[in-house]
Amino acid sequence: QVQLVESGGGLVQAGDSLRLSCAASGRTFKNLGMGWFRQAPGKEREFVGGISWLGGSPYYADTVKGRFTISRDNAKNTVYLQMNSLKNEDTAVYYCAAEDYGSGSSLGSYKYWGQGTQVTVSS
């Protein structure tokens, strides 16, 4: 079983930056594909970005491309989501997800999920 713990959420103003972290345990981290998703009130959970267990370039939803950056530190068993130029519409609960030897942009691509961290962007 994989445990995922997100941190770094909070209340920021539009245009600010925020970095989320997701610490994983229970598996060899380098073998985990990692993803970030978000869910705004009244909306479905949506893909934000991901990074394959093979490494390589992260991939992003069009809504965040150019503003958000995903990175992973296999030595720290942690994946990060750097969010710049935040907008009101980025307000959501952000979830970290993982899959053994996985990658993908759909909810079904990931078996393991964190509890989420709230990000609120005010204007």
mmCIF file of C-alpha atoms in Angstrom:
data_model
loop_
_atom_site.group_PDB
_atom_site.id
_atom_site.type_symbol
_atom_site.label_atom_id
_atom_site.label_comp_id
_atom_site.label_asym_id
_atom_site.label_seq_id
_atom_site.Cartn_x
_atom_site.Cartn_y
_atom_site.Cartn_z
ATOM 1 C CA GLN A 1 0.000 0.000 0.000
ATOM 2 C CA VAL A 2 1.177 3.486 -0.823
ATOM 3 C CA GLN A 3 0.611 6.402 1.522
ATOM 4 C CA LEU A 4 0.593 9.897 0.058
ATOM 5 C CA VAL A 5 0.622 13.060 2.138
ATOM 6 C CA GLU A 6 0.197 16.450 0.503
ATOM 7 C CA SER A 7 1.299 19.708 2.061
ATOM 8 C CA GLY A 8 1.842 23.314 1.131
ATOM 9 C CA GLY A 9 -1.666 24.473 0.405
ATOM 10 C CA GLY A 10 -3.010 27.763 1.634
ATOM 11 C CA LEU A 11 -4.600 31.097 0.854
ATOM 12 C CA VAL A 12 -2.799 33.296 -1.654
ATOM 13 C CA GLN A 13 -3.605 36.227 -3.864
ATOM 14 C CA ALA A 14 -3.983 36.122 -7.620
ATOM 15 C CA GLY A 15 -0.581 36.281 -9.261
ATOM 16 C CA ASP A 16 1.198 34.677 -6.323
ATOM 17 C CA SER A 17 3.104 31.399 -6.301
ATOM 18 C CA LEU A 18 2.743 28.315 -4.168
ATOM 19 C CA ARG A 19 4.552 24.995 -4.013
ATOM 20 C CA LEU A 20 2.799 21.808 -3.065
ATOM 21 C CA SER A 21 4.631 18.725 -1.885
ATOM 22 C CA CYS A 22 3.560 15.114 -1.832
ATOM 23 C CA ALA A 23 5.520 12.662 0.282
ATOM 24 C CA ALA A 24 5.121 9.004 -0.581
ATOM 25 C CA SER A 25 5.814 5.898 1.465
ATOM 26 C CA GLY A 26 5.147 2.213 1.216
ATOM 27 C CA ARG A 27 6.724 1.619 -2.157
ATOM 28 C CA THR A 28 10.004 2.204 -3.931
ATOM 29 C CA PHE A 29 9.336 5.756 -4.983
ATOM 30 C CA LYS A 30 11.283 5.655 -8.224
ATOM 31 C CA ASN A 31 8.885 2.982 -9.462
ATOM 32 C CA LEU A 32 5.834 5.189 -8.976
ATOM 33 C CA GLY A 33 4.245 7.298 -11.655
ATOM 34 C CA MET A 34 2.951 10.452 -9.961
ATOM 35 C CA GLY A 35 0.093 12.748 -10.821
ATOM 36 C CA TRP A 36 -1.573 15.884 -9.536
ATOM 37 C CA PHE A 37 -5.290 16.448 -9.771
ATOM 38 C CA ARG A 38 -7.626 19.087 -8.414
ATOM 39 C CA GLN A 39 -11.276 19.418 -7.558
ATOM 40 C CA ALA A 40 -13.114 22.695 -7.264
ATOM 41 C CA PRO A 41 -16.438 22.949 -5.422
ATOM 42 C CA GLY A 42 -19.242 21.518 -7.513
ATOM 43 C CA LYS A 43 -16.890 20.270 -10.196
ATOM 44 C CA GLU A 44 -15.360 16.954 -11.097
ATOM 45 C CA ARG A 45 -11.813 16.097 -10.211
ATOM 46 C CA GLU A 46 -9.527 17.054 -13.062
ATOM 47 C CA PHE A 47 -6.013 16.292 -14.159
ATOM 48 C CA VAL A 48 -3.368 18.937 -13.527
ATOM 49 C CA GLY A 49 -0.134 17.234 -14.464
ATOM 50 C CA GLY A 50 1.959 14.122 -14.089
ATOM 51 C CA ILE A 51 5.398 12.633 -14.277
ATOM 52 C CA SER A 52 6.123 9.067 -15.284
ATOM 53 C CA TRP A 53 8.000 6.580 -13.140
ATOM 54 C CA LEU A 54 10.489 6.555 -16.005
ATOM 55 C CA GLY A 55 11.189 10.227 -15.438
ATOM 56 C CA GLY A 56 11.360 12.286 -18.562
ATOM 57 C CA SER A 57 9.404 15.431 -19.175
ATOM 58 C CA PRO A 58 6.315 16.087 -17.082
ATOM 59 C CA TYR A 59 3.029 16.620 -18.898
ATOM 60 C CA TYR A 60 0.289 19.081 -18.075
ATOM 61 C CA ALA A 61 -3.287 20.048 -18.638
ATOM 62 C CA ASP A 62 -3.662 22.955 -21.024
ATOM 63 C CA THR A 63 -5.167 25.071 -18.260
ATOM 64 C CA VAL A 64 -1.933 25.099 -16.277
ATOM 65 C CA LYS A 65 0.703 24.652 -18.960
ATOM 66 C CA GLY A 66 3.340 27.345 -18.703
ATOM 67 C CA ARG A 67 2.358 28.236 -15.128
ATOM 68 C CA PHE A 68 2.733 24.993 -13.198
ATOM 69 C CA THR A 69 5.797 22.775 -12.974
ATOM 70 C CA ILE A 70 6.046 19.238 -11.640
ATOM 71 C CA SER A 71 9.272 17.752 -10.382
ATOM 72 C CA ARG A 72 10.248 14.743 -8.350
ATOM 73 C CA ASP A 73 13.044 14.021 -5.923
ATOM 74 C CA ASN A 74 13.494 10.283 -5.710
ATOM 75 C CA ALA A 75 15.975 10.662 -2.852
ATOM 76 C CA LYS A 76 13.276 12.377 -0.764
ATOM 77 C CA ASN A 77 10.359 10.254 -1.998
ATOM 78 C CA THR A 78 8.601 13.477 -2.868
ATOM 79 C CA VAL A 79 6.902 15.033 -5.860
ATOM 80 C CA TYR A 80 6.345 18.764 -6.115
ATOM 81 C CA LEU A 81 3.884 21.022 -7.866
ATOM 82 C CA GLN A 82 5.199 24.540 -8.323
ATOM 83 C CA MET A 83 2.318 26.858 -9.140
ATOM 84 C CA ASN A 84 3.055 30.327 -10.486
ATOM 85 C CA SER A 85 0.811 33.141 -11.664
ATOM 86 C CA LEU A 86 -2.095 31.690 -9.744
ATOM 87 C CA LYS A 87 -5.593 32.607 -10.824
ATOM 88 C CA ASN A 88 -8.922 32.555 -9.015
ATOM 89 C CA GLU A 89 -9.922 29.546 -11.092
ATOM 90 C CA ASP A 90 -7.021 27.557 -9.642
ATOM 91 C CA THR A 91 -8.886 27.441 -6.333
ATOM 92 C CA ALA A 92 -9.463 23.779 -5.513
ATOM 93 C CA VAL A 93 -8.433 20.875 -3.368
ATOM 94 C CA TYR A 94 -5.268 19.475 -4.892
ATOM 95 C CA TYR A 95 -4.649 15.754 -4.781
ATOM 96 C CA CYS A 96 -1.531 13.740 -5.302
ATOM 97 C CA ALA A 97 -1.887 10.346 -6.952
ATOM 98 C CA ALA A 98 0.423 7.419 -7.654
ATOM 99 C CA GLU A 99 0.524 4.243 -9.649
ATOM 100 C CA ASP A 100 3.077 1.458 -9.794
ATOM 101 C CA TYR A 101 5.082 1.820 -13.003
ATOM 102 C CA GLY A 102 2.396 4.173 -14.212
ATOM 103 C CA SER A 103 1.614 7.390 -15.971
ATOM 104 C CA GLY A 104 -1.425 9.039 -17.440
ATOM 105 C CA SER A 105 -3.914 11.864 -17.227
ATOM 106 C CA SER A 106 -7.077 10.035 -16.253
ATOM 107 C CA LEU A 107 -8.360 9.299 -12.773
ATOM 108 C CA GLY A 108 -8.243 5.597 -13.541
ATOM 109 C CA SER A 109 -4.529 5.742 -14.261
ATOM 110 C CA TYR A 110 -3.799 5.990 -10.551
ATOM 111 C CA LYS A 111 -4.533 3.581 -7.766
ATOM 112 C CA TYR A 112 -3.269 5.527 -4.772
ATOM 113 C CA TRP A 113 -4.524 8.914 -3.639
ATOM 114 C CA GLY A 114 -3.685 11.422 -0.955
ATOM 115 C CA GLN A 115 -6.198 13.272 1.192
ATOM 116 C CA GLY A 116 -5.738 16.549 -0.611
ATOM 117 C CA THR A 117 -4.650 20.040 0.307
ATOM 118 C CA GLN A 118 -6.725 23.179 -0.152
ATOM 119 C CA VAL A 119 -5.489 25.979 -2.372
ATOM 120 C CA THR A 120 -7.499 29.174 -2.347
ATOM 121 C CA VAL A 121 -6.654 32.049 -4.645
ATOM 122 C CA SER A 122 -8.247 35.382 -3.863
ATOM 123 C CA SER A 123 -8.447 38.390 -6.129
#
